[in-house]
mmCIF file of C-alpha atoms in Angstrom:
data_model
loop_
_atom_site.group_PDB
_atom_site.id
_atom_site.type_symbol
_atom_site.label_atom_id
_atom_site.label_comp_id
_atom_site.label_asym_id
_atom_site.label_seq_id
_atom_site.Cartn_x
_atom_site.Cartn_y
_atom_site.Cartn_z
ATOM 1 C CA MET A 246 91.016 52.797 297.851
ATOM 2 C CA ARG A 247 91.591 49.004 297.560
ATOM 3 C CA LEU A 248 94.487 47.432 295.680
ATOM 4 C CA SER A 249 93.536 45.113 292.872
ATOM 5 C CA SER A 250 96.100 42.350 293.211
ATOM 6 C CA THR A 251 98.310 42.950 296.264
ATOM 7 C CA ALA A 252 97.361 40.682 299.149
ATOM 8 C CA VAL A 253 96.627 42.474 302.426
ATOM 9 C CA THR A 254 95.580 41.172 305.807
ATOM 10 C CA ALA A 255 93.377 44.096 306.719
ATOM 11 C CA PRO A 256 91.247 46.503 304.672
ATOM 12 C CA GLU A 257 92.948 49.746 303.690
ATOM 13 C CA PRO A 258 91.582 52.828 305.445
ATOM 14 C CA LEU A 259 89.937 55.160 302.982
ATOM 15 C CA SER A 260 91.926 58.026 304.429
ATOM 16 C CA ARG A 261 95.300 56.598 303.329
ATOM 17 C CA PRO A 262 97.068 59.082 301.046
ATOM 18 C CA PRO A 263 97.691 57.873 297.457
ATOM 19 C CA GLY A 264 101.460 58.091 297.902
ATOM 20 C CA GLU A 265 101.421 55.473 300.670
ATOM 21 C CA ILE A 266 99.279 53.172 298.559
ATOM 22 C CA LEU A 267 101.691 53.623 295.671
ATOM 23 C CA ALA A 268 104.668 52.762 297.845
ATOM 24 C CA GLN A 269 103.003 49.630 299.266
ATOM 25 C CA ALA A 270 101.667 48.346 295.944
ATOM 26 C CA ALA A 271 104.763 48.933 293.867
ATOM 27 C CA GLU A 272 107.145 47.845 296.614
ATOM 28 C CA PRO A 273 110.177 49.693 295.163
ATOM 29 C CA ALA A 274 112.594 48.947 297.975
ATOM 30 C CA GLY A 275 115.309 51.110 296.476
ATOM 31 C CA GLY A 276 117.265 51.890 293.363
ATOM 32 C CA VAL A 277 115.790 53.855 290.482
ATOM 33 C CA ALA A 278 112.232 52.670 291.204
ATOM 34 C CA GLY A 279 112.390 53.806 294.826
ATOM 35 C CA TRP A 280 113.948 57.131 293.832
ATOM 36 C CA ALA A 281 111.278 57.746 291.171
ATOM 37 C CA THR A 282 108.520 56.795 293.609
ATOM 38 C CA ASP A 283 109.811 59.306 296.144
ATOM 39 C CA LEU A 284 109.842 62.064 293.503
ATOM 40 C CA VAL A 285 106.291 61.311 292.367
ATOM 41 C CA GLU A 286 105.008 61.069 295.930
ATOM 42 C CA THR A 287 106.701 64.322 296.935
ATOM 43 C CA MET A 288 106.223 66.464 293.826
ATOM 44 C CA GLY A 289 103.513 64.731 291.791
ATOM 45 C CA GLY A 290 103.660 65.309 288.025
ATOM 46 C CA PRO A 291 106.624 67.740 288.189
ATOM 47 C CA GLY A 292 108.557 65.052 290.052
ATOM 48 C CA ALA A 293 108.000 62.608 287.205
ATOM 49 C CA GLY A 294 109.087 65.312 284.757
ATOM 50 C CA LEU A 295 112.263 65.970 286.743
ATOM 51 C CA ALA A 296 113.070 62.246 286.771
ATOM 52 C CA ILE A 297 112.718 62.029 282.978
ATOM 53 C CA ALA A 298 114.762 65.202 282.418
ATOM 54 C CA LEU A 299 117.583 63.646 284.434
ATOM 55 C CA GLU A 300 117.132 60.363 282.527
ATOM 56 C CA ASN A 301 117.813 62.252 279.299
ATOM 57 C CA LEU A 302 121.008 63.726 280.713
ATOM 58 C CA PHE A 303 122.139 60.477 282.349
ATOM 59 C CA PRO A 304 121.014 57.568 280.108
ATOM 60 C CA PRO A 305 121.875 54.927 282.771
ATOM 61 C CA LEU A 306 118.681 56.130 284.481
ATOM 62 C CA PRO A 307 116.189 53.926 282.604
ATOM 63 C CA SER A 308 112.979 55.436 281.254
ATOM 64 C CA GLU A 309 111.581 51.890 281.115
ATOM 65 C CA VAL A 310 111.442 52.043 284.924
ATOM 66 C CA ILE A 311 110.411 55.664 285.469
ATOM 67 C CA LEU A 312 107.635 55.900 282.871
ATOM 68 C CA PRO A 313 105.686 52.702 283.681
ATOM 69 C CA LEU A 314 105.966 53.490 287.383
ATOM 70 C CA THR A 315 104.544 56.943 286.658
ATOM 71 C CA GLY A 316 101.674 55.295 284.767
ATOM 72 C CA PHE A 317 101.071 53.007 287.727
ATOM 73 C CA ALA A 318 101.004 56.039 290.018
ATOM 74 C CA ALA A 319 98.353 57.577 287.740
ATOM 75 C CA GLY A 320 96.314 54.378 287.975
ATOM 76 C CA GLN A 321 96.495 54.549 291.784
ATOM 77 C CA GLY A 322 95.307 58.155 291.803
ATOM 78 C CA SER A 323 98.571 59.748 292.936
ATOM 79 C CA ILE A 324 98.553 61.917 289.795
ATOM 80 C CA THR A 325 96.312 62.145 286.750
ATOM 81 C CA LEU A 326 97.166 60.431 283.488
ATOM 82 C CA VAL A 327 97.139 63.785 281.653
ATOM 83 C CA SER A 328 99.531 65.244 284.218
ATOM 84 C CA ALA A 329 101.838 62.252 283.861
ATOM 85 C CA LEU A 330 101.979 62.620 280.069
ATOM 86 C CA PHE A 331 102.410 66.385 280.153
ATOM 87 C CA TRP A 332 105.170 66.569 282.745
ATOM 88 C CA THR A 333 107.194 63.614 281.475
ATOM 89 C CA THR A 334 107.078 64.965 277.912
ATOM 90 C CA LEU A 335 108.129 68.392 279.162
ATOM 91 C CA GLY A 336 110.956 66.772 281.113
ATOM 92 C CA SER A 337 112.065 64.887 277.985
ATOM 93 C CA VAL A 338 112.214 68.117 275.991
ATOM 94 C CA VAL A 339 114.113 69.988 278.725
ATOM 95 C CA GLY A 340 116.714 67.230 278.992
ATOM 96 C CA ALA A 341 117.067 67.004 275.208
ATOM 97 C CA VAL A 342 117.511 70.774 274.881
ATOM 98 C CA ALA A 343 120.341 70.677 277.429
ATOM 99 C CA LEU A 344 122.141 68.046 275.334
ATOM 100 C CA TYR A 345 121.407 70.006 272.149
ATOM 101 C CA TRP A 346 123.174 73.063 273.551
ATOM 102 C CA ILE A 347 126.095 70.986 274.768
ATOM 103 C CA GLY A 348 126.578 69.905 271.160
ATOM 104 C CA ALA A 349 126.026 73.432 269.841
ATOM 105 C CA LEU A 350 128.492 75.010 272.274
ATOM 106 C CA PHE A 351 131.118 72.350 271.594
ATOM 107 C CA GLY A 352 130.856 73.248 267.914
ATOM 108 C CA ARG A 353 131.780 71.623 264.637
ATOM 109 C CA GLU A 354 135.273 73.095 264.471
ATOM 110 C CA ARG A 355 136.189 71.616 267.850
ATOM 111 C CA MET A 356 134.623 68.356 266.740
ATOM 112 C CA TYR A 357 136.819 68.287 263.635
ATOM 113 C CA ALA A 358 139.912 69.179 265.664
ATOM 114 C CA LEU A 359 139.179 66.379 268.143
ATOM 115 C CA TRP A 360 138.301 63.915 265.389
ATOM 116 C CA GLU A 361 141.650 64.419 263.652
ATOM 117 C CA ARG A 362 143.457 63.316 266.802
ATOM 118 C CA LEU A 363 141.499 60.087 267.231
ATOM 119 C CA PRO A 364 143.050 56.816 266.057
ATOM 120 C CA LEU A 365 141.515 54.696 263.291
ATOM 121 C CA VAL A 366 139.214 57.466 262.027
ATOM 122 C CA LYS A 367 139.311 59.777 259.037
ATOM 123 C CA VAL A 368 137.952 63.248 258.576
ATOM 124 C CA SER A 369 136.019 61.843 255.634
ATOM 125 C CA ASP A 370 134.111 59.606 258.083
ATOM 126 C CA LEU A 371 132.886 62.672 259.936
ATOM 127 C CA GLU A 372 132.059 64.447 256.688
ATOM 128 C CA ARG A 373 129.959 61.517 255.509
ATOM 129 C CA THR A 374 128.185 61.462 258.866
ATOM 130 C CA GLU A 375 127.401 65.169 258.507
ATOM 131 C CA GLU A 376 126.134 64.665 254.982
ATOM 132 C CA TRP A 377 123.887 61.837 256.171
ATOM 133 C CA PHE A 378 122.555 63.957 259.026
ATOM 134 C CA SER A 379 121.847 66.879 256.696
ATOM 135 C CA ARG A 380 119.647 64.564 254.603
ATOM 136 C CA HIS A 381 118.031 62.495 257.339
ATOM 137 C CA GLY A 382 118.442 64.575 260.503
ATOM 138 C CA THR A 383 114.739 65.263 261.007
ATOM 139 C CA LYS A 384 113.861 61.565 260.799
ATOM 140 C CA ALA A 385 116.817 60.682 263.024
ATOM 141 C CA VAL A 386 115.727 63.086 265.775
ATOM 142 C CA PHE A 387 112.055 62.078 265.618
ATOM 143 C CA LEU A 388 112.568 58.296 265.449
ATOM 144 C CA GLY A 389 115.622 58.416 267.692
ATOM 145 C CA ARG A 390 113.428 59.596 270.565
ATOM 146 C CA MET A 391 111.794 56.155 270.470
ATOM 147 C CA VAL A 392 114.982 54.061 270.437
ATOM 148 C CA PRO A 393 116.490 53.070 273.793
ATOM 149 C CA ILE A 394 119.997 54.441 274.463
ATOM 150 C CA PHE A 395 119.997 56.642 271.335
ATOM 151 C CA ARG A 396 116.905 58.590 272.441
ATOM 152 C CA SER A 397 119.127 60.875 274.512
ATOM 153 C CA LEU A 398 122.299 60.834 272.432
ATOM 154 C CA ILE A 399 120.596 61.962 269.203
ATOM 155 C CA SER A 400 120.256 65.480 270.636
ATOM 156 C CA VAL A 401 124.036 66.053 270.596
ATOM 157 C CA PRO A 402 124.578 65.785 266.805
ATOM 158 C CA ALA A 403 121.464 67.904 266.310
ATOM 159 C CA GLY A 404 123.204 70.606 268.339
ATOM 160 C CA LEU A 405 126.522 70.129 266.548
ATOM 161 C CA GLU A 406 124.792 70.608 263.210
ATOM 162 C CA ARG A 407 122.741 73.513 264.581
ATOM 163 C CA MET A 408 119.416 72.059 263.518
ATOM 164 C CA PRO A 409 116.892 74.944 263.725
ATOM 165 C CA THR A 410 115.708 75.001 267.304
ATOM 166 C CA HIS A 411 111.992 75.168 266.480
ATOM 167 C CA VAL A 412 112.323 72.051 264.305
ATOM 168 C CA PHE A 413 114.328 70.255 266.996
ATOM 169 C CA LEU A 414 111.797 71.152 269.704
ATOM 170 C CA LEU A 415 108.826 69.996 267.622
ATOM 171 C CA LEU A 416 110.407 66.678 266.606
ATOM 172 C CA THR A 417 111.655 66.002 270.127
ATOM 173 C CA ALA A 418 108.277 66.769 271.689
ATOM 174 C CA LEU A 419 106.375 64.554 269.233
ATOM 175 C CA GLY A 420 108.790 61.641 269.477
ATOM 176 C CA SER A 421 108.944 61.896 273.264
ATOM 177 C CA LEU A 422 105.160 62.088 273.561
ATOM 178 C CA ILE A 423 104.774 58.853 271.602
ATOM 179 C CA TRP A 424 107.440 57.007 273.617
ATOM 180 C CA ASN A 425 106.155 58.325 276.950
ATOM 181 C CA SER A 426 102.523 57.585 276.078
ATOM 182 C CA VAL A 427 103.260 53.945 275.252
ATOM 183 C CA LEU A 428 105.201 53.252 278.450
ATOM 184 C CA ILE A 429 103.000 55.305 280.777
ATOM 185 C CA THR A 430 99.803 53.784 279.374
ATOM 186 C CA ALA A 431 101.294 50.308 279.741
ATOM 187 C CA GLY A 432 102.101 50.985 283.390
ATOM 188 C CA TYR A 433 98.631 52.459 283.895
ATOM 189 C CA LEU A 434 96.917 49.365 282.454
ATOM 190 C CA LEU A 435 99.200 46.754 284.036
ATOM 191 C CA GLY A 436 98.782 48.130 287.543
ATOM 192 C CA ASP A 437 101.137 46.593 290.084
ATOM 193 C CA GLN A 438 102.631 44.483 287.282
ATOM 194 C CA TRP A 439 104.117 47.638 285.745
ATOM 195 C CA ASP A 440 107.578 46.087 286.047
ATOM 196 C CA LEU A 441 106.730 43.833 283.070
ATOM 197 C CA VAL A 442 107.301 46.914 280.898
ATOM 198 C CA GLU A 443 110.774 47.328 282.358
ATOM 199 C CA ARG A 444 111.529 43.682 281.647
ATOM 200 C CA TYR A 445 110.600 43.714 277.965
ATOM 201 C CA VAL A 446 111.880 47.195 277.137
ATOM 202 C CA GLY A 447 115.057 46.310 279.006
ATOM 203 C CA ILE A 448 115.515 43.363 276.627
ATOM 204 C CA LEU A 449 115.068 45.747 273.698
ATOM 205 C CA SER A 450 117.669 48.091 275.180
ATOM 206 C CA LYS A 451 120.152 45.252 275.503
ATOM 207 C CA VAL A 452 119.531 44.192 271.900
ATOM 208 C CA VAL A 453 120.131 47.746 270.678
ATOM 209 C CA LEU A 454 123.308 48.002 272.744
ATOM 210 C CA VAL A 455 124.641 44.671 271.464
ATOM 211 C CA LEU A 456 123.929 45.646 267.853
ATOM 212 C CA ALA A 457 125.711 48.973 268.362
ATOM 213 C CA VAL A 458 128.742 47.284 269.929
ATOM 214 C CA VAL A 459 128.875 44.710 267.122
ATOM 215 C CA ALA A 460 128.629 47.455 264.490
ATOM 216 C CA VAL A 461 131.431 49.470 266.104
ATOM 217 C CA GLY A 462 133.568 46.366 266.498
ATOM 218 C CA ALA A 463 133.093 45.414 262.837
ATOM 219 C CA TRP A 464 133.943 48.968 261.754
ATOM 220 C CA ILE A 465 137.144 48.963 263.829
ATOM 221 C CA ALA A 466 138.140 45.547 262.436
ATOM 222 C CA VAL A 467 137.663 46.746 258.857
ATOM 223 C CA ARG A 468 139.647 49.923 259.520
ATOM 224 C CA VAL A 469 142.534 48.071 261.212
ATOM 225 C CA ARG A 470 142.639 45.519 258.386
ATOM 226 C CA GLY A 471 142.713 48.346 255.866
ATOM 227 C CA ARG A 472 145.658 50.014 257.591
ATOM 228 C CA ARG A 473 147.592 46.777 257.823
ATOM 229 C CA SER A 474 147.089 46.151 254.123
ATOM 230 C CA GLY A 475 148.467 49.618 253.334
ATOM 231 C CA GLY A 476 145.093 51.215 252.684
ATOM 232 C CA ASP A 477 145.960 54.215 254.864
ATOM 233 C CA THR A 478 149.251 55.613 253.573
ATOM 234 C CA GLY A 479 150.828 58.990 253.115
ATOM 235 C CA SER A 480 148.639 59.509 250.052
ATOM 236 C CA ASP A 481 145.543 59.489 252.248
ATOM 237 C CA PRO A 482 143.536 62.585 251.334
ATOM 238 C CA ASP A 483 142.842 63.060 255.041
ATOM 239 C CA SER A 484 146.513 63.728 255.782
ATOM 240 C CA GLY A 485 148.585 66.898 255.513
ATOM 241 C CA SER A 486 147.189 69.508 253.182
ATOM 242 C CA GLY A 487 144.221 67.240 252.477
ATOM 243 C CA ARG A 488 143.012 67.753 256.044
ATOM 244 C CA SER A 489 143.383 71.498 255.758
ATOM 245 C CA GLY A 490 141.339 71.490 252.572
ATOM 246 C CA ARG A 491 138.634 69.427 254.218
ATOM 247 C CA ARG A 492 138.544 71.745 257.221
ATOM 248 C CA ASP A 493 138.138 74.723 254.886
ATOM 249 C CA ARG A 494 135.298 73.002 253.070
ATOM 250 C CA ALA A 495 133.695 72.047 256.385
ATOM 251 C CA ARG A 496 133.849 75.658 257.564
ATOM 252 C CA GLY A 497 132.343 76.772 254.276
ATOM 253 C CA ARG A 498 129.468 74.345 254.720
ATOM 254 C CA GLN A 499 128.985 75.543 258.287
ATOM 255 C CA ALA A 500 128.751 79.173 257.145
ATOM 256 C CA GLN A 501 126.286 78.231 254.425
ATOM 257 C CA HIS A 502 124.275 76.173 256.899
ATOM 258 C CA ARG A 503 124.023 79.157 259.247
ATOM 259 C CA ARG A 504 122.912 81.484 256.452
ATOM 260 C CA THR A 505 120.043 79.132 255.576
ATOM 261 C CA GLN A 506 118.663 79.164 259.139
#
């Protein structure tokens, strides 16, 4: 097998295993790329799936590195393209299911109890979020799988709201397959320039993160300004007996939600 664009001083022996060719061509000296390369070389497709499952559980592990590198490995013959797509999508679903059950086991009642202790927030904020998720949860889970940073986090509210598991699995698998296919195919086609995918998707990730930080900062500023102007007083419906009433209504909605599943 001969590399397309990496300069070599001597012809490659035909007996070289694909893993060694992958390591030489990609030159991942260390970090996430080197770790992902070792997994793919050692375990093949299941190794790529394991890397993506861990990426879902630990978002700092970037899929924009793992997936294009897996596509490059497929282009070099280390694994097949079908195997790369299958195992990485399976890994995405496994990681998402783990986060779903973390949210489900934590539960809505604990979430409400924790929320009431947080500064600058109201129970009504959480209620509105729940109402939004009940209307748009399916779209949020499906599209969220294709948004950097949020692609992992979206599984937690799905678990908190106890989205039917078969719906969650289907939406997660479809959204993950689309995201994985785009990045793996890009790495497959770009060859040893697979890191271009990391560069551009990394820019997108930074943009999403900045927008999220700006949105949270603006929300905090509005809430602090409202409190200083006397907007949050003892008459706040989220205080005292108002909170108890909201908790009762939340529990009622939870019971109704469970009966509809």
